[in-house]
Amino acid sequence: MVSGWNEAVATLPDQPTVLALDGPAALDWDEAASGIAAALRARSTEVGVLDVRERWSSTALERLCTPHADADDFFLPLAEFEMTDLFEGLLTVERPTNGVLLVFGPGAALCSPDLIWWADLPKRYAESAMAAGTLPVGVNLGRPDVPGELRRLFYTDWPVADRHRDALAPRIDRWIDVQDPQAPASLDGAAVRATLAELARQPVRTRPYFNSTAWGGKWAAEKLGFEPDNGNTALGYELIAPEAGVLVGQDAGAQVELPFQLLCVLHPEQFLGTDVHERYGTSFPIRFDYLDTVGGGNLSLHCHPQEQYMREHFGWTYTQHETYYVTASEPDSRVFLGLRQNTDVDLLRKEVEESAAHGTPLRVEDHVQTFPAEPGQLFMIPAGTPHTSGAGNLVLEISATPYLYSLRFYDWLRRASGVPRPLSHQHAFANLDTARRGTEVVEDLVQQPRVLREGAGWREELVGSLPEMFYAVHRFALDGSGPAHDDTEGRFHILNVAAGDGVVVETADGRRHDLAFAETLTVPAAVGSYRLHPIGTRPVQVVKSLVTPS
């Protein structure tokens, strides 16, 4: 691993070379290209430069990257086109007779280069820049001089760039992390692949971070020491596969952040398991994140798309079933879940529409049931079920990965930039499960733990499963004497310390991984048997999720 453009350029051969610098759209491409060109010239290398964005087809950009006039205001279907479709025909370049031709920008690797470098910036940077409207990072595909929008980022840019990156992964020659654009850290492509091959067979933790929102709380800031950018720690990204990264390198030296998703792309059977890979391809299907409303407000009342609706309208092959695991809560805090027995859906629709049109408050409790948010309680939230976490909770959200389609009924009349936050209530009512109401909600969705197996000083409980949900949530309870024993049996596990000081996860080959309170760890399918050793003298609880057999 090296730090800086000069060090990266020093790895280039002396013969004439076409060097492709590829990567996502939301990146300071001119700065990156200038850094490489300057480093090359410093060693007296002749340099030619080509920005492939000049070769993009304006017709293709208009057709593929620009939402149509009748496009949905909230969501877009996941883009299905490829990076090659942005060009008219093949991307060809004239080979240099001396020095280096640097071809840079999204799609640069399509020019049949001698070497491929991938310049990467973790996705949280693009999301933050687009929310702020700043350039050059805050741009979309096809709009290099115009502030981008999140809708295009989520539904067009990321799917297209991710597929392009994944296809290149086996032959990338250097991975460059440009979080520090003046001194980027980089790693040889062979070393990247060797690192990922090793990580695919051992427990791995992704880099956590928190985003702020209008409803966010302060639990993570006060208890975990996170310093929020905008006043709260609403969304804790523990493990969301399309955005998660894994830090590689010594703490005191250069580090690169590699996309977690590459583990699934390059080693799907070892990481996911054969059965999961057959069902979900290279998509990592479960996510773990925190919803922090301690000292904050209620989340919006919303639901998620039914599976057929998700496929037909949004392009995901599976949908967003969720669960809420209450990690911490303030007195009298609540979770809203499922319709009341006597809810009149037509009346609910009328009141939601009046609220949206005239700013009329909606009494959510008149239509949706509420439950005490007791730490350790799991709430099942299949697609189509109205729900929200109330103020005063720290909820561990264990969910299917497709997380971009929250269909809002009501948002407590909150405002953003001086105007009411937008609602997607037409989508929400189109997906509302009107049959799940009353006592059926209590019986099916607010389940009580069932002991699956136990040993000296530990037990494993099933805390939630439903026939329509492809994953289950278990919990280990360790009284301090442990260890608990488990085995992946060919399917990945995700672990989170929900109470107590933590555990040491020990694999059969002797690897040991410390996992503290509120931290999450993925145990790849290839790990096989492992043990959980409790840390400290207090009882420890570890939540586990896994894909259930098909």
Short mmCIF file of N, CA, C and O in Angstrom, two decimals, residues 85-167:
data_model
loop_
_atom_site.label_atom_id
_atom_site.label_comp_id
_atom_site.label_asym_id
_atom_site.label_seq_id
_atom_site.Cartn_x
_atom_site.Cartn_y
_atom_site.Cartn_z
N ASP A 85 -23.34 1.87 -22.62
CA ASP A 85 -24.46 2.50 -23.33
C ASP A 85 -24.34 4.02 -23.37
O ASP A 85 -25.08 4.67 -24.12
N LEU A 86 -23.43 4.60 -22.58
CA LEU A 86 -23.26 6.05 -22.59
C LEU A 86 -22.42 6.53 -23.78
O LEU A 86 -22.35 7.73 -24.04
N PHE A 87 -21.81 5.59 -24.49
CA PHE A 87 -20.95 5.95 -25.61
C PHE A 87 -21.60 5.51 -26.92
O PHE A 87 -22.36 4.54 -26.96
N GLU A 88 -21.30 6.23 -27.97
CA GLU A 88 -21.76 5.83 -29.30
C GLU A 88 -20.74 4.86 -29.87
O GLU A 88 -19.68 5.25 -30.35
N GLY A 89 -21.05 3.59 -29.80
CA GLY A 89 -20.11 2.58 -30.28
C GLY A 89 -18.98 2.35 -29.30
O GLY A 89 -19.06 2.69 -28.12
N LEU A 90 -17.88 1.77 -29.81
CA LEU A 90 -16.75 1.45 -28.96
C LEU A 90 -15.97 2.71 -28.59
O LEU A 90 -15.87 3.64 -29.39
N LEU A 91 -15.43 2.71 -27.37
CA LEU A 91 -14.56 3.79 -26.95
C LEU A 91 -13.14 3.45 -27.40
O LEU A 91 -12.50 2.53 -26.87
N THR A 92 -12.65 4.14 -28.42
CA THR A 92 -11.32 3.87 -28.95
C THR A 92 -10.41 5.07 -28.72
O THR A 92 -10.86 6.22 -28.72
N VAL A 93 -9.12 4.79 -28.54
CA VAL A 93 -8.13 5.85 -28.37
C VAL A 93 -6.91 5.49 -29.20
O VAL A 93 -6.67 4.32 -29.52
N GLU A 94 -6.14 6.49 -29.56
CA GLU A 94 -4.90 6.28 -30.30
C GLU A 94 -3.78 6.02 -29.31
O GLU A 94 -3.54 6.81 -28.39
N ARG A 95 -3.09 4.92 -29.50
CA ARG A 95 -2.04 4.53 -28.55
C ARG A 95 -0.86 5.48 -28.63
O ARG A 95 -0.47 5.92 -29.72
N PRO A 96 -0.27 5.80 -27.49
CA PRO A 96 0.89 6.72 -27.50
C PRO A 96 2.14 6.01 -28.02
O PRO A 96 2.31 4.79 -27.84
N THR A 97 3.00 6.74 -28.68
CA THR A 97 4.31 6.20 -29.08
C THR A 97 5.35 6.43 -27.99
O THR A 97 6.38 5.75 -27.96
N ASN A 98 5.06 7.38 -27.12
CA ASN A 98 5.94 7.65 -25.98
C ASN A 98 5.07 8.01 -24.77
O ASN A 98 3.97 8.55 -24.91
N GLY A 99 5.58 7.71 -23.59
CA GLY A 99 4.92 8.16 -22.36
C GLY A 99 3.61 7.46 -22.07
O GLY A 99 3.41 6.28 -22.39
N VAL A 100 2.70 8.23 -21.48
CA VAL A 100 1.44 7.68 -20.97
C VAL A 100 0.28 8.49 -21.52
O VAL A 100 0.31 9.73 -21.50
N LEU A 101 -0.72 7.78 -22.02
CA LEU A 101 -2.01 8.41 -22.32
C LEU A 101 -2.93 8.12 -21.15
O LEU A 101 -3.26 6.95 -20.89
N LEU A 102 -3.32 9.15 -20.41
CA LEU A 102 -4.22 9.01 -19.26
C LEU A 102 -5.65 9.25 -19.73
O LEU A 102 -6.01 10.36 -20.13
N VAL A 103 -6.45 8.21 -19.70
CA VAL A 103 -7.86 8.29 -20.06
C VAL A 103 -8.64 8.22 -18.76
O VAL A 103 -8.52 7.24 -18.01
N PHE A 104 -9.43 9.26 -18.44
CA PHE A 104 -10.06 9.28 -17.12
C PHE A 104 -11.55 9.60 -17.20
O PHE A 104 -12.02 10.21 -18.16
N GLY A 105 -12.26 9.17 -16.15
CA GLY A 105 -13.69 9.41 -16.05
C GLY A 105 -14.47 8.11 -16.03
O GLY A 105 -13.94 7.04 -16.34
N PRO A 106 -15.75 8.15 -15.66
CA PRO A 106 -16.58 6.95 -15.63
C PRO A 106 -16.66 6.30 -17.01
O PRO A 106 -17.08 6.91 -17.98
N GLY A 107 -16.23 5.05 -17.08
CA GLY A 107 -16.21 4.33 -18.34
C GLY A 107 -14.86 4.31 -19.01
O GLY A 107 -14.70 3.72 -20.08
N ALA A 108 -13.83 4.91 -18.41
CA ALA A 108 -12.51 4.99 -19.04
C ALA A 108 -11.93 3.62 -19.35
O ALA A 108 -11.22 3.44 -20.35
N ALA A 109 -12.24 2.62 -18.51
CA ALA A 109 -11.67 1.28 -18.71
C ALA A 109 -12.21 0.59 -19.96
O ALA A 109 -11.69 -0.47 -20.35
N LEU A 110 -13.20 1.18 -20.62
CA LEU A 110 -13.77 0.58 -21.83
C LEU A 110 -12.92 0.83 -23.06
O LEU A 110 -13.25 0.38 -24.15
N CYS A 111 -11.81 1.56 -22.92
CA CYS A 111 -10.97 1.91 -24.07
C CYS A 111 -9.90 0.87 -24.37
O CYS A 111 -8.97 1.14 -25.13
N SER A 112 -9.99 -0.33 -23.79
CA SER A 112 -8.99 -1.38 -23.95
C SER A 112 -7.60 -0.90 -23.53
O SER A 112 -6.64 -0.97 -24.31
N PRO A 113 -7.46 -0.43 -22.30
CA PRO A 113 -6.18 0.13 -21.85
C PRO A 113 -5.18 -0.96 -21.49
O PRO A 113 -5.52 -2.14 -21.38
N ASP A 114 -3.94 -0.53 -21.27
CA ASP A 114 -2.93 -1.45 -20.76
C ASP A 114 -3.12 -1.68 -19.26
O ASP A 114 -2.87 -2.78 -18.76
N LEU A 115 -3.51 -0.63 -18.55
CA LEU A 115 -3.68 -0.71 -17.10
C LEU A 115 -4.98 -0.02 -16.70
O LEU A 115 -5.37 0.99 -17.30
N ILE A 116 -5.63 -0.58 -15.67
CA ILE A 116 -6.87 0.00 -15.13
C ILE A 116 -6.63 0.39 -13.68
O ILE A 116 -6.29 -0.46 -12.85
N TRP A 117 -6.81 1.66 -13.40
CA TRP A 117 -6.83 2.14 -12.02
C TRP A 117 -8.26 2.55 -11.69
O TRP A 117 -8.92 3.21 -12.50
N TRP A 118 -8.71 2.14 -10.51
CA TRP A 118 -10.06 2.52 -10.07
C TRP A 118 -9.93 3.57 -8.97
O TRP A 118 -9.36 3.31 -7.91
N ALA A 119 -10.42 4.77 -9.23
CA ALA A 119 -10.43 5.83 -8.23
C ALA A 119 -11.77 5.78 -7.49
O ALA A 119 -12.83 5.85 -8.12
N ASP A 120 -11.73 5.65 -6.18
CA ASP A 120 -12.97 5.43 -5.44
C ASP A 120 -13.10 6.42 -4.29
O ASP A 120 -12.12 6.76 -3.63
N LEU A 121 -14.33 6.85 -4.08
CA LEU A 121 -14.68 7.69 -2.95
C LEU A 121 -15.89 7.05 -2.28
O LEU A 121 -16.90 6.82 -2.95
N PRO A 122 -15.82 6.68 -1.00
CA PRO A 122 -16.97 6.03 -0.36
C PRO A 122 -18.26 6.80 -0.59
O PRO A 122 -18.28 8.03 -0.65
N LYS A 123 -19.34 6.07 -0.71
CA LYS A 123 -20.61 6.65 -1.16
C LYS A 123 -21.15 7.73 -0.24
O LYS A 123 -21.89 8.61 -0.69
N ARG A 124 -20.79 7.69 1.02
CA ARG A 124 -21.30 8.71 1.94
C ARG A 124 -20.85 10.12 1.51
O ARG A 124 -21.56 11.09 1.78
N TYR A 125 -19.71 10.23 0.86
CA TYR A 125 -19.24 11.53 0.39
C TYR A 125 -20.14 12.08 -0.71
O TYR A 125 -20.48 13.26 -0.73
N ALA A 126 -20.52 11.21 -1.65
CA ALA A 126 -21.40 11.65 -2.74
C ALA A 126 -22.76 12.05 -2.20
O ALA A 126 -23.33 13.08 -2.61
N GLU A 127 -23.31 11.26 -1.29
CA GLU A 127 -24.62 11.57 -0.73
C GLU A 127 -24.60 12.91 0.00
O GLU A 127 -25.51 13.73 -0.15
N SER A 128 -23.55 13.14 0.78
CA SER A 128 -23.44 14.40 1.52
C SER A 128 -23.28 15.58 0.56
O SER A 128 -23.92 16.63 0.73
N ALA A 129 -22.46 15.43 -0.47
CA ALA A 129 -22.22 16.53 -1.41
C ALA A 129 -23.47 16.85 -2.21
O ALA A 129 -23.77 18.01 -2.48
N MET A 130 -24.22 15.83 -2.59
CA MET A 130 -25.44 16.10 -3.36
C MET A 130 -26.50 16.75 -2.48
O MET A 130 -27.23 17.63 -2.94
N ALA A 131 -26.60 16.33 -1.23
CA ALA A 131 -27.56 16.96 -0.34
C ALA A 131 -27.23 18.44 -0.15
O ALA A 131 -28.12 19.29 -0.01
N ALA A 132 -25.93 18.77 -0.19
CA ALA A 132 -25.50 20.16 -0.02
C ALA A 132 -25.45 20.92 -1.34
O ALA A 132 -25.28 22.14 -1.35
N GLY A 133 -25.56 20.21 -2.46
CA GLY A 133 -25.50 20.85 -3.77
C GLY A 133 -24.13 21.35 -4.15
O GLY A 133 -24.00 22.32 -4.90
N THR A 134 -23.09 20.70 -3.63
CA THR A 134 -21.73 21.18 -3.89
C THR A 134 -21.09 20.42 -5.05
O THR A 134 -21.37 19.24 -5.27
N LEU A 135 -20.22 21.13 -5.75
CA LEU A 135 -19.48 20.57 -6.87
C LEU A 135 -17.99 20.55 -6.53
O LEU A 135 -17.55 21.35 -5.70
N PRO A 136 -17.20 19.66 -7.16
CA PRO A 136 -17.57 18.75 -8.24
C PRO A 136 -18.06 17.38 -7.77
O PRO A 136 -18.54 16.59 -8.57
N VAL A 137 -17.91 17.07 -6.47
CA VAL A 137 -18.32 15.72 -6.02
C VAL A 137 -19.82 15.52 -6.15
O VAL A 137 -20.28 14.44 -6.50
N GLY A 138 -20.61 16.57 -5.93
CA GLY A 138 -22.06 16.41 -5.93
C GLY A 138 -22.68 16.47 -7.31
O GLY A 138 -23.54 17.31 -7.58
N VAL A 139 -22.25 15.58 -8.21
CA VAL A 139 -22.80 15.56 -9.56
C VAL A 139 -23.37 14.18 -9.86
O VAL A 139 -23.08 13.20 -9.20
N ASN A 140 -24.19 14.13 -10.91
CA ASN A 140 -24.72 12.86 -11.42
C ASN A 140 -24.05 12.52 -12.75
O ASN A 140 -23.42 13.35 -13.39
N LEU A 141 -24.23 11.28 -13.16
CA LEU A 141 -23.82 10.87 -14.50
C LEU A 141 -24.44 11.81 -15.52
O LEU A 141 -25.64 12.11 -15.48
N GLY A 142 -23.62 12.29 -16.44
CA GLY A 142 -24.12 13.14 -17.51
C GLY A 142 -24.30 14.59 -17.15
O GLY A 142 -24.75 15.39 -17.97
N ARG A 143 -23.95 14.99 -15.91
CA ARG A 143 -24.14 16.39 -15.48
C ARG A 143 -22.89 16.88 -14.77
O ARG A 143 -22.94 17.28 -13.61
N PRO A 144 -21.73 16.88 -15.41
CA PRO A 144 -20.49 17.22 -14.70
C PRO A 144 -20.41 18.65 -14.20
O PRO A 144 -19.59 18.94 -13.33
N ASP A 145 -21.24 19.55 -14.69
CA ASP A 145 -21.16 20.95 -14.26
C ASP A 145 -22.41 21.41 -13.51
O ASP A 145 -22.59 22.61 -13.28
N VAL A 146 -23.29 20.47 -13.13
CA VAL A 146 -24.57 20.82 -12.52
C VAL A 146 -24.70 20.06 -11.20
O VAL A 146 -24.44 18.86 -11.16
N PRO A 147 -25.09 20.72 -10.11
CA PRO A 147 -25.31 19.99 -8.86
C PRO A 147 -26.28 18.84 -9.05
O PRO A 147 -27.30 18.96 -9.74
N GLY A 148 -25.95 17.71 -8.46
CA GLY A 148 -26.75 16.51 -8.65
C GLY A 148 -27.96 16.44 -7.75
O GLY A 148 -28.20 17.33 -6.93
N GLU A 149 -28.72 15.38 -7.91
CA GLU A 149 -29.87 15.12 -7.05
C GLU A 149 -29.79 13.69 -6.56
O GLU A 149 -29.31 12.79 -7.25
N LEU A 150 -30.28 13.49 -5.32
CA LEU A 150 -30.16 12.18 -4.69
C LEU A 150 -30.96 11.12 -5.43
O LEU A 150 -30.54 9.95 -5.46
N ARG A 151 -32.07 11.49 -6.02
CA ARG A 151 -32.90 10.51 -6.71
C ARG A 151 -32.08 9.83 -7.82
O ARG A 151 -32.11 8.61 -7.97
N ARG A 152 -31.37 10.63 -8.60
CA ARG A 152 -30.55 10.04 -9.66
C ARG A 152 -29.36 9.26 -9.09
O ARG A 152 -28.95 8.24 -9.65
N LEU A 153 -28.80 9.77 -8.01
CA LEU A 153 -27.67 9.08 -7.39
C LEU A 153 -28.06 7.67 -6.98
O LEU A 153 -27.38 6.70 -7.32
N PHE A 154 -29.15 7.55 -6.23
CA PHE A 154 -29.55 6.25 -5.69
C PHE A 154 -30.00 5.27 -6.77
O PHE A 154 -29.65 4.09 -6.73
N TYR A 155 -30.80 5.75 -7.71
CA TYR A 155 -31.48 4.84 -8.61
C TYR A 155 -30.82 4.69 -9.97
O TYR A 155 -31.10 3.73 -10.69
N THR A 156 -29.93 5.62 -10.34
CA THR A 156 -29.26 5.53 -11.64
C THR A 156 -27.76 5.38 -11.47
O THR A 156 -27.17 4.37 -11.87
N ASP A 157 -27.12 6.38 -10.87
CA ASP A 157 -25.66 6.40 -10.83
C ASP A 157 -25.07 5.19 -10.12
O ASP A 157 -24.17 4.52 -10.64
N TRP A 158 -25.54 4.93 -8.91
CA TRP A 158 -24.94 3.84 -8.14
C TRP A 158 -25.15 2.47 -8.77
O TRP A 158 -24.19 1.69 -8.88
N PRO A 159 -26.37 2.12 -9.19
CA PRO A 159 -26.50 0.79 -9.82
C PRO A 159 -25.61 0.62 -11.05
O PRO A 159 -25.00 -0.43 -11.23
N VAL A 160 -25.54 1.66 -11.90
CA VAL A 160 -24.73 1.55 -13.12
C VAL A 160 -23.24 1.48 -12.79
O VAL A 160 -22.51 0.61 -13.29
N ALA A 161 -22.77 2.38 -11.92
CA ALA A 161 -21.35 2.39 -11.56
C ALA A 161 -20.95 1.12 -10.81
O ALA A 161 -19.84 0.60 -11.01
N ASP A 162 -21.84 0.62 -9.96
CA ASP A 162 -21.51 -0.60 -9.21
C ASP A 162 -21.37 -1.80 -10.14
O ASP A 162 -20.47 -2.63 -9.98
N ARG A 163 -22.27 -1.93 -11.11
CA ARG A 163 -22.15 -3.05 -12.05
C ARG A 163 -20.86 -2.94 -12.85
O ARG A 163 -20.19 -3.94 -13.12
N HIS A 164 -20.53 -1.72 -13.26
CA HIS A 164 -19.29 -1.49 -14.01
C HIS A 164 -18.08 -1.87 -13.16
O HIS A 164 -17.17 -2.59 -13.62
N ARG A 165 -18.04 -1.41 -11.92
CA ARG A 165 -16.94 -1.73 -11.01
C ARG A 165 -16.83 -3.23 -10.78
O ARG A 165 -15.74 -3.81 -10.79
N ASP A 166 -17.98 -3.89 -10.55
CA ASP A 166 -17.97 -5.31 -10.26
C ASP A 166 -17.42 -6.11 -11.44
O ASP A 166 -16.70 -7.11 -11.26
N ALA A 167 -17.77 -5.69 -12.66
CA ALA A 167 -17.27 -6.38 -13.84
C ALA A 167 -15.76 -6.20 -13.99
O ALA A 167 -15.06 -7.10 -14.49
#
